[in-house]
mmCIF file of C-alpha atoms in Angstrom:
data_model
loop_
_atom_site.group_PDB
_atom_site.id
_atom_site.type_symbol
_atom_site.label_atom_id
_atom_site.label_comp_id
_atom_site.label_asym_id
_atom_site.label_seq_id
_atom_site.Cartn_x
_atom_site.Cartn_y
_atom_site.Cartn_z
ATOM 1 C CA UNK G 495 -8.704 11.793 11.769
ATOM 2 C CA UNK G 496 -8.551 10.780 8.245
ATOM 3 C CA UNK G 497 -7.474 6.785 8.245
ATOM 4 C CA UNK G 498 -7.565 3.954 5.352
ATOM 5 C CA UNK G 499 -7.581 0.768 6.649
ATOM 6 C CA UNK G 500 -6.971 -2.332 4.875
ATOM 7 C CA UNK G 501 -8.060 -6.073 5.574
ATOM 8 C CA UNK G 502 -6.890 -8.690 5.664
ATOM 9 C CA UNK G 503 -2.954 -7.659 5.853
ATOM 10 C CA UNK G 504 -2.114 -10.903 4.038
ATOM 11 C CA UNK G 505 -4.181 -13.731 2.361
ATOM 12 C CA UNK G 506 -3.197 -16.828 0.297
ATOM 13 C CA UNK G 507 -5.007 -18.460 -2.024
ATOM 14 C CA UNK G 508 -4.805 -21.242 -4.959
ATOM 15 C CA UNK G 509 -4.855 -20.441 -8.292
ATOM 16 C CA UNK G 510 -8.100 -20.306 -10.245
ATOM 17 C CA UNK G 511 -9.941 -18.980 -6.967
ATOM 18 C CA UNK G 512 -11.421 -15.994 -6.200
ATOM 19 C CA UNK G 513 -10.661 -13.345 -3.223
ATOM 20 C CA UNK G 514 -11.992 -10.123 -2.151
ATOM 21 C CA UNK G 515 -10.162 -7.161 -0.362
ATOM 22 C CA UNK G 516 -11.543 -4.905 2.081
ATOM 23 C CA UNK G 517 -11.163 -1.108 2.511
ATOM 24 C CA UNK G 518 -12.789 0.984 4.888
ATOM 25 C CA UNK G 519 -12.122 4.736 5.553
ATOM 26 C CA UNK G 520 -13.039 7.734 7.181
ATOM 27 C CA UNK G 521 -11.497 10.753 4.847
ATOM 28 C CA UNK G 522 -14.377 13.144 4.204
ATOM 29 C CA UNK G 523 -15.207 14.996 2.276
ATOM 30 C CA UNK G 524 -15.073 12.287 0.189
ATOM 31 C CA UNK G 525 -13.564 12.841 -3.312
ATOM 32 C CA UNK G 526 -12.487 9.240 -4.894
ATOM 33 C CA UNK G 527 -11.086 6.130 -4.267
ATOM 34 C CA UNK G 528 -8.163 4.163 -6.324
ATOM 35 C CA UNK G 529 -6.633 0.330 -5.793
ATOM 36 C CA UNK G 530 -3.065 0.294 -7.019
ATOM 37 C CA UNK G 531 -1.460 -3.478 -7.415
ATOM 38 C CA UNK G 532 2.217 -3.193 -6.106
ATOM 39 C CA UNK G 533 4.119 -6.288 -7.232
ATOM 40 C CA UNK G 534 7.452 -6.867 -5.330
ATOM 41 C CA UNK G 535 10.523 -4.364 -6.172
ATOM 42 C CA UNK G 536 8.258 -2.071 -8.297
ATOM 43 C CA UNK G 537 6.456 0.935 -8.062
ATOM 44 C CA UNK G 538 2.132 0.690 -7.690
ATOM 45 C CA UNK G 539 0.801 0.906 -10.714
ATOM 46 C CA UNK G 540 -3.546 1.787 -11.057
ATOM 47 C CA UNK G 541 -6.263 -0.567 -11.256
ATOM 48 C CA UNK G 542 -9.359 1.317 -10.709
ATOM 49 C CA UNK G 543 -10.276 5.027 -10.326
ATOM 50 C CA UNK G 544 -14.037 5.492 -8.568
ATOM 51 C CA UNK G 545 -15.969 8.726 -7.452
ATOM 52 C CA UNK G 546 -18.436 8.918 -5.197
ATOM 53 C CA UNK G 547 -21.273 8.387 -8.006
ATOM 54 C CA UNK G 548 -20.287 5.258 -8.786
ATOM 55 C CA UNK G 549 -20.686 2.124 -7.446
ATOM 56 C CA UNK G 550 -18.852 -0.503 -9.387
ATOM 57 C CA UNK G 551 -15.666 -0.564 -11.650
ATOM 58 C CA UNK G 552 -13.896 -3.218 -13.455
ATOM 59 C CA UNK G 553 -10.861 -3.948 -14.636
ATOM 60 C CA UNK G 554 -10.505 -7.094 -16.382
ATOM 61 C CA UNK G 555 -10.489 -9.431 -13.880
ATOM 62 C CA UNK G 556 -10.262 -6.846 -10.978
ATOM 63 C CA UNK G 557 -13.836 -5.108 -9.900
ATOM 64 C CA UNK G 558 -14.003 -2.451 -7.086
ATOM 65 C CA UNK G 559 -16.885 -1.483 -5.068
ATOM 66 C CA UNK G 560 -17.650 1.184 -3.610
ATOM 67 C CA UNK G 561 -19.993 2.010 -0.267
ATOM 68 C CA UNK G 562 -19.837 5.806 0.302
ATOM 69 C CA UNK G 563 -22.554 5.897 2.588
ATOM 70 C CA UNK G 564 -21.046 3.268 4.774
ATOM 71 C CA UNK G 565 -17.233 4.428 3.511
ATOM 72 C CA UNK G 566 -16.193 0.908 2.474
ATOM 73 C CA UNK G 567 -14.538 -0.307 -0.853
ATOM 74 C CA UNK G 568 -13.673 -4.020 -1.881
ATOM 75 C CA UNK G 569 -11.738 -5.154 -4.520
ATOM 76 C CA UNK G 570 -12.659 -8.693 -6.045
ATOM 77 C CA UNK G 571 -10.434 -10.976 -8.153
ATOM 78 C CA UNK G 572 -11.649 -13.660 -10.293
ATOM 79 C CA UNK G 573 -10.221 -16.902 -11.357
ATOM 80 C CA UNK G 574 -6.375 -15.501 -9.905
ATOM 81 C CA UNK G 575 -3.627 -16.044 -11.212
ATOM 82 C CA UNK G 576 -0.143 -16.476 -10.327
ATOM 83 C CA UNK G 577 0.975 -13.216 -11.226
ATOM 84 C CA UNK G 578 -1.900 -11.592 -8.740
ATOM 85 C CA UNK G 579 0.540 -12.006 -6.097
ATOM 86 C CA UNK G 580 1.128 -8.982 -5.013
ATOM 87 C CA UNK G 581 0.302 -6.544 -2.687
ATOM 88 C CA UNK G 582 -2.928 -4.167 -3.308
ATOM 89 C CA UNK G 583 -3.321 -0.674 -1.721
ATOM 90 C CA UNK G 584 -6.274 1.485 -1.434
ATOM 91 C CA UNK G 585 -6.046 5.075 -1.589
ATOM 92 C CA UNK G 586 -8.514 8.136 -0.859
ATOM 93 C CA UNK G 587 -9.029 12.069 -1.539
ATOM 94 C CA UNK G 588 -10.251 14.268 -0.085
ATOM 95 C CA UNK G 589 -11.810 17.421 -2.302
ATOM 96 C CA UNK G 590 -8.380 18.431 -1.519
ATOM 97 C CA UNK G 591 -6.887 16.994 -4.684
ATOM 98 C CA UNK G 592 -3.286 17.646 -2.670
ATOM 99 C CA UNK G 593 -3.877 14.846 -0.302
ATOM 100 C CA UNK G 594 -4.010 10.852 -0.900
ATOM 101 C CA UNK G 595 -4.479 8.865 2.416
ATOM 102 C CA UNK G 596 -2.645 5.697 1.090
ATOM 103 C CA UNK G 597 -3.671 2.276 3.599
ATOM 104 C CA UNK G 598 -1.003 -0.306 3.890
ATOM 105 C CA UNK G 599 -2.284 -2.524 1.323
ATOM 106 C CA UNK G 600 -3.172 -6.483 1.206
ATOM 107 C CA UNK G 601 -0.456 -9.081 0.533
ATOM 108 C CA UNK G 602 -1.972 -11.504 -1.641
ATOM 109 C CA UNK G 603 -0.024 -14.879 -2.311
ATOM 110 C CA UNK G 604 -1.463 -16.861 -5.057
ATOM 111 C CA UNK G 605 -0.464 -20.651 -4.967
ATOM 112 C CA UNK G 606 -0.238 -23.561 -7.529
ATOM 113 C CA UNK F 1059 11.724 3.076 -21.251
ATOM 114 C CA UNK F 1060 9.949 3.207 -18.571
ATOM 115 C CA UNK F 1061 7.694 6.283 -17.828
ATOM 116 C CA UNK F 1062 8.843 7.210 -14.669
ATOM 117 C CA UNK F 1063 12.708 6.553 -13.858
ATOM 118 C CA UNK F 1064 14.150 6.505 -10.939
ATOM 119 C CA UNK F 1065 18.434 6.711 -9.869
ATOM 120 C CA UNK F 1066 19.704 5.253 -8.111
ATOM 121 C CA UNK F 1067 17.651 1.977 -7.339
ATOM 122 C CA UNK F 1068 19.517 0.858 -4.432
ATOM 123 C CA UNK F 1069 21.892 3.074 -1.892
ATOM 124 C CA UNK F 1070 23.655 2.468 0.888
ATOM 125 C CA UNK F 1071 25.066 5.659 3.160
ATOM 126 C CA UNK F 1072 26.580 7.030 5.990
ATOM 127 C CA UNK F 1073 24.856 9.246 8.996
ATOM 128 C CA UNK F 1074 25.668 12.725 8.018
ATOM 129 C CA UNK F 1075 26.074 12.085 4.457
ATOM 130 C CA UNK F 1076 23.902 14.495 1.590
ATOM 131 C CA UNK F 1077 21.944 12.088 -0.522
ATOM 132 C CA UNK F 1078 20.191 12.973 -3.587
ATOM 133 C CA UNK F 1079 17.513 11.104 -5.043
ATOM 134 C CA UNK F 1080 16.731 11.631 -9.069
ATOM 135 C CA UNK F 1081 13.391 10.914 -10.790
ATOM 136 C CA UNK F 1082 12.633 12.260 -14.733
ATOM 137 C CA UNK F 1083 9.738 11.256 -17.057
ATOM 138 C CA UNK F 1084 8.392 11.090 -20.416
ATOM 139 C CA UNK F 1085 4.525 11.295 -19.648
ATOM 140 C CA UNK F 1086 4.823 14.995 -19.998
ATOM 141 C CA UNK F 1087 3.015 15.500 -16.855
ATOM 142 C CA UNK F 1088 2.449 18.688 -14.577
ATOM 143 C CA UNK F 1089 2.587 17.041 -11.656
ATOM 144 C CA UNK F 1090 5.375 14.766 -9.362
ATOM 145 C CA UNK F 1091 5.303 13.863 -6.207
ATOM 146 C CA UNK F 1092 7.932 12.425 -3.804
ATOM 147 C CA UNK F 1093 6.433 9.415 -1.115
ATOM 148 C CA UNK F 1094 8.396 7.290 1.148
ATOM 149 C CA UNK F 1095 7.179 3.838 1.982
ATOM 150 C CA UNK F 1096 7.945 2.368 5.306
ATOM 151 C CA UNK F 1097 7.228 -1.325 6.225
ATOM 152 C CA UNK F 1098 3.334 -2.038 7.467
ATOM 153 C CA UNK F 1099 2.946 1.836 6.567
ATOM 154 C CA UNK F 1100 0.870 3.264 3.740
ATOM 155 C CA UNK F 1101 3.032 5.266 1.260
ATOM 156 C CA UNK F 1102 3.459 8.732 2.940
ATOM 157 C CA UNK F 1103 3.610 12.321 0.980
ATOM 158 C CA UNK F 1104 7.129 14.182 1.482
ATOM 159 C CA UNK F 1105 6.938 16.700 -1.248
ATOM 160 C CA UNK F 1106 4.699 17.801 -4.184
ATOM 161 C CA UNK F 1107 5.002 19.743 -7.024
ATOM 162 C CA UNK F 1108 2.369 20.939 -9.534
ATOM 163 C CA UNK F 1109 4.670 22.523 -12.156
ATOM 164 C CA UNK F 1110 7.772 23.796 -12.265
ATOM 165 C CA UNK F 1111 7.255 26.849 -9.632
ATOM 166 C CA UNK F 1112 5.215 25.464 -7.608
ATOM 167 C CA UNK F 1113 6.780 23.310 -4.702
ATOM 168 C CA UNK F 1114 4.646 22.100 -1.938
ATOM 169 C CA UNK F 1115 5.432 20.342 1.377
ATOM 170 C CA UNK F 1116 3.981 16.591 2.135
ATOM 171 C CA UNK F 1117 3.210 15.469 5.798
ATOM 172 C CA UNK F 1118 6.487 14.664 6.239
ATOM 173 C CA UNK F 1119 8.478 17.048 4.774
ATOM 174 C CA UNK F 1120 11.181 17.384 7.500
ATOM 175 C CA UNK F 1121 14.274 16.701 6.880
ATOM 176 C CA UNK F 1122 14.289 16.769 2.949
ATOM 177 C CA UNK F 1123 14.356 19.469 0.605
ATOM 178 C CA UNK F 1124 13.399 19.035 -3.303
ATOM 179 C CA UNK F 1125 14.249 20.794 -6.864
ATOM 180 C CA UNK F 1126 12.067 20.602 -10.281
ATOM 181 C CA UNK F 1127 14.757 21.546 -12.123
ATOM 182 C CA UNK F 1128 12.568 21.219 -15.466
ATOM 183 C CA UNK F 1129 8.607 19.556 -16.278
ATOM 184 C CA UNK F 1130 10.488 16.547 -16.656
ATOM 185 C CA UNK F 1131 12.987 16.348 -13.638
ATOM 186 C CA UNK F 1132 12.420 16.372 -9.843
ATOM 187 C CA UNK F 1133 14.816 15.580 -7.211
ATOM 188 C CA UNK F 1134 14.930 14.710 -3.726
ATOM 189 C CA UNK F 1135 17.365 15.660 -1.059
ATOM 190 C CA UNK F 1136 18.420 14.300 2.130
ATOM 191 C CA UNK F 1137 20.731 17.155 3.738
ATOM 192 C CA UNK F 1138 22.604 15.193 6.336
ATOM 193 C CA UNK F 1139 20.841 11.784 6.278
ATOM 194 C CA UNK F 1140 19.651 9.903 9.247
ATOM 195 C CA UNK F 1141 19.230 6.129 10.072
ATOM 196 C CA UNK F 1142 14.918 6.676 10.624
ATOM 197 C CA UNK F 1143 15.176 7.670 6.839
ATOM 198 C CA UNK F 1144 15.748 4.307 5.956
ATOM 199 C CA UNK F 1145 12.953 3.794 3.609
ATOM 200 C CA UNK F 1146 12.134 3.068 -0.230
ATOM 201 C CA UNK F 1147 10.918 5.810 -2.221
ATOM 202 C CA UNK F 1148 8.483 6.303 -4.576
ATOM 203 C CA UNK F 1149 8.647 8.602 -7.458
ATOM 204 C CA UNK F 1150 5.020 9.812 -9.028
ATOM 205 C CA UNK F 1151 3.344 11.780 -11.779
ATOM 206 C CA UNK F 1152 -0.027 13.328 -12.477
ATOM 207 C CA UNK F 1153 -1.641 15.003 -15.304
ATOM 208 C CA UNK F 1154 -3.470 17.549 -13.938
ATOM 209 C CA UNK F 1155 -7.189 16.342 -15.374
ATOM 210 C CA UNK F 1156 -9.241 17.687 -11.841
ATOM 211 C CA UNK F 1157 -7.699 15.270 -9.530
ATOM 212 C CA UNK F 1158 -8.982 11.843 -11.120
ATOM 213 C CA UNK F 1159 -6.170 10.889 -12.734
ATOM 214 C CA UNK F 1160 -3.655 8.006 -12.161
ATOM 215 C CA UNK F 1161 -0.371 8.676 -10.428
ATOM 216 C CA UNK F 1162 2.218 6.976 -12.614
ATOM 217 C CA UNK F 1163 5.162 5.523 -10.615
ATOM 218 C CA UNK F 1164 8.316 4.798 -10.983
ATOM 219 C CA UNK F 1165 10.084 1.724 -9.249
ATOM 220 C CA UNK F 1166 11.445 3.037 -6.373
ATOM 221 C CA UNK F 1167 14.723 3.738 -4.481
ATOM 222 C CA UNK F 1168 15.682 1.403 -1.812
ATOM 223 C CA UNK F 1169 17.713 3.891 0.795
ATOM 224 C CA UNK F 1170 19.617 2.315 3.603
ATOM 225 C CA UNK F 1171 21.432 4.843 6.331
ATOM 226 C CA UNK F 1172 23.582 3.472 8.469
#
């Protein structure tokens, strides 16, 4: 059965530290994996895009990894900030482009 | 603007009642998809549509009908709504670049059925 799961399902943190996000899955074939940032009341909007060549992608101060031997992902923040407070969800295709296995995402709380 | 709008943002209905749900968007992109988001639930696929002819059922598809009435315009329907449809939902778009692109969403429609 494809499945994305997400840990932890909440985490808060002060401000200026850094976190990391965990994604493991078990869609195959494996096509690529994207982390969407959902703040509250809008829609998700795309952080990072990876295939199954790559290892590493970074966004600023958001960088994904990617396992797809061991089909696990992480997404590291550095130095958050307030406005990282939100939640993050990891998504996966298949080859099938028609399909995205969406997890139920991270709610991160970032503290003064 | 934003890219991806979505009307209304907030509804409140009756069982029994039609509901439609309206998303349009300047991207100029092929593709839009309809999801519904459910507390503690990953966002889940109710329709799909690659371009204006081609309409494609999600995994949860029952219950709801949809209309691209135009590239830029695609609609959702509940038919006689339901209290488990409770829900907010999630408007997306696509280009159609092999798969690797970004959906694009719009802010969502927070649907309550009583």
């Amino acid at each position: 059965k494809n499945q994305v799961e997400q840990s932890p399902q909440s985490l808060i943190i002060l401000e200026g530290k850094n976190c990391t996000l965990q994604c493991n899955y078990t869609v195959s074939p494996f096509s690529n994996l994207r982390w969407y940032k959902q703040d509250t009341g809008r829609g998700p909007v795309s952080l990072t895009i990876m295939t199954f060549s790559e290892n590493t992608k970074s966004n600023g101060r958001y960088t994904a990894t990617l396992d797809a031997d061991t089909k696990q992902s992480s997404l590291h923040i550095t130095a958050s900030q307030l406005s990282d407070s939100a939640s993050y969800i990891c998504v996966v295709s298949p080859y099938n482009f028609n399909k995205f296995y969406f997890g139920s995402g991270t709610k991160l709380n970032v503290k003064p | 603007d934003a890219d991806v709008t979505q009307t209304p943002r907030n509804r409140i209905t009756k069982t029994g009642k039609r509901i439609m749900l309206e998303c349009s968007q300047t991207k100029g992109h092929d593709r839009m998809y309809w999801y519904r988001q459910d507390p503690g639930l990953g966002l889940r696929l109710i329709y799909y549509s690659f371009d204006v002819k081609d309409i494609n059922k999600g995994e949860i598809s029952d219950g709801y009908s949809v209309s691209r009435q135009a590239q830029a315009k695609f609609s959702l329907s509940l038919e006689s709504a339901i209290p488990n449809q409770t829900a907010l939902y999630f408007c997306a778009t696509s280009d159609s670049g092999g798969g690797f692109q970004p959906q694009h969403f719009g802010d969502g429609t927070r649907l309550s059925i009583l």
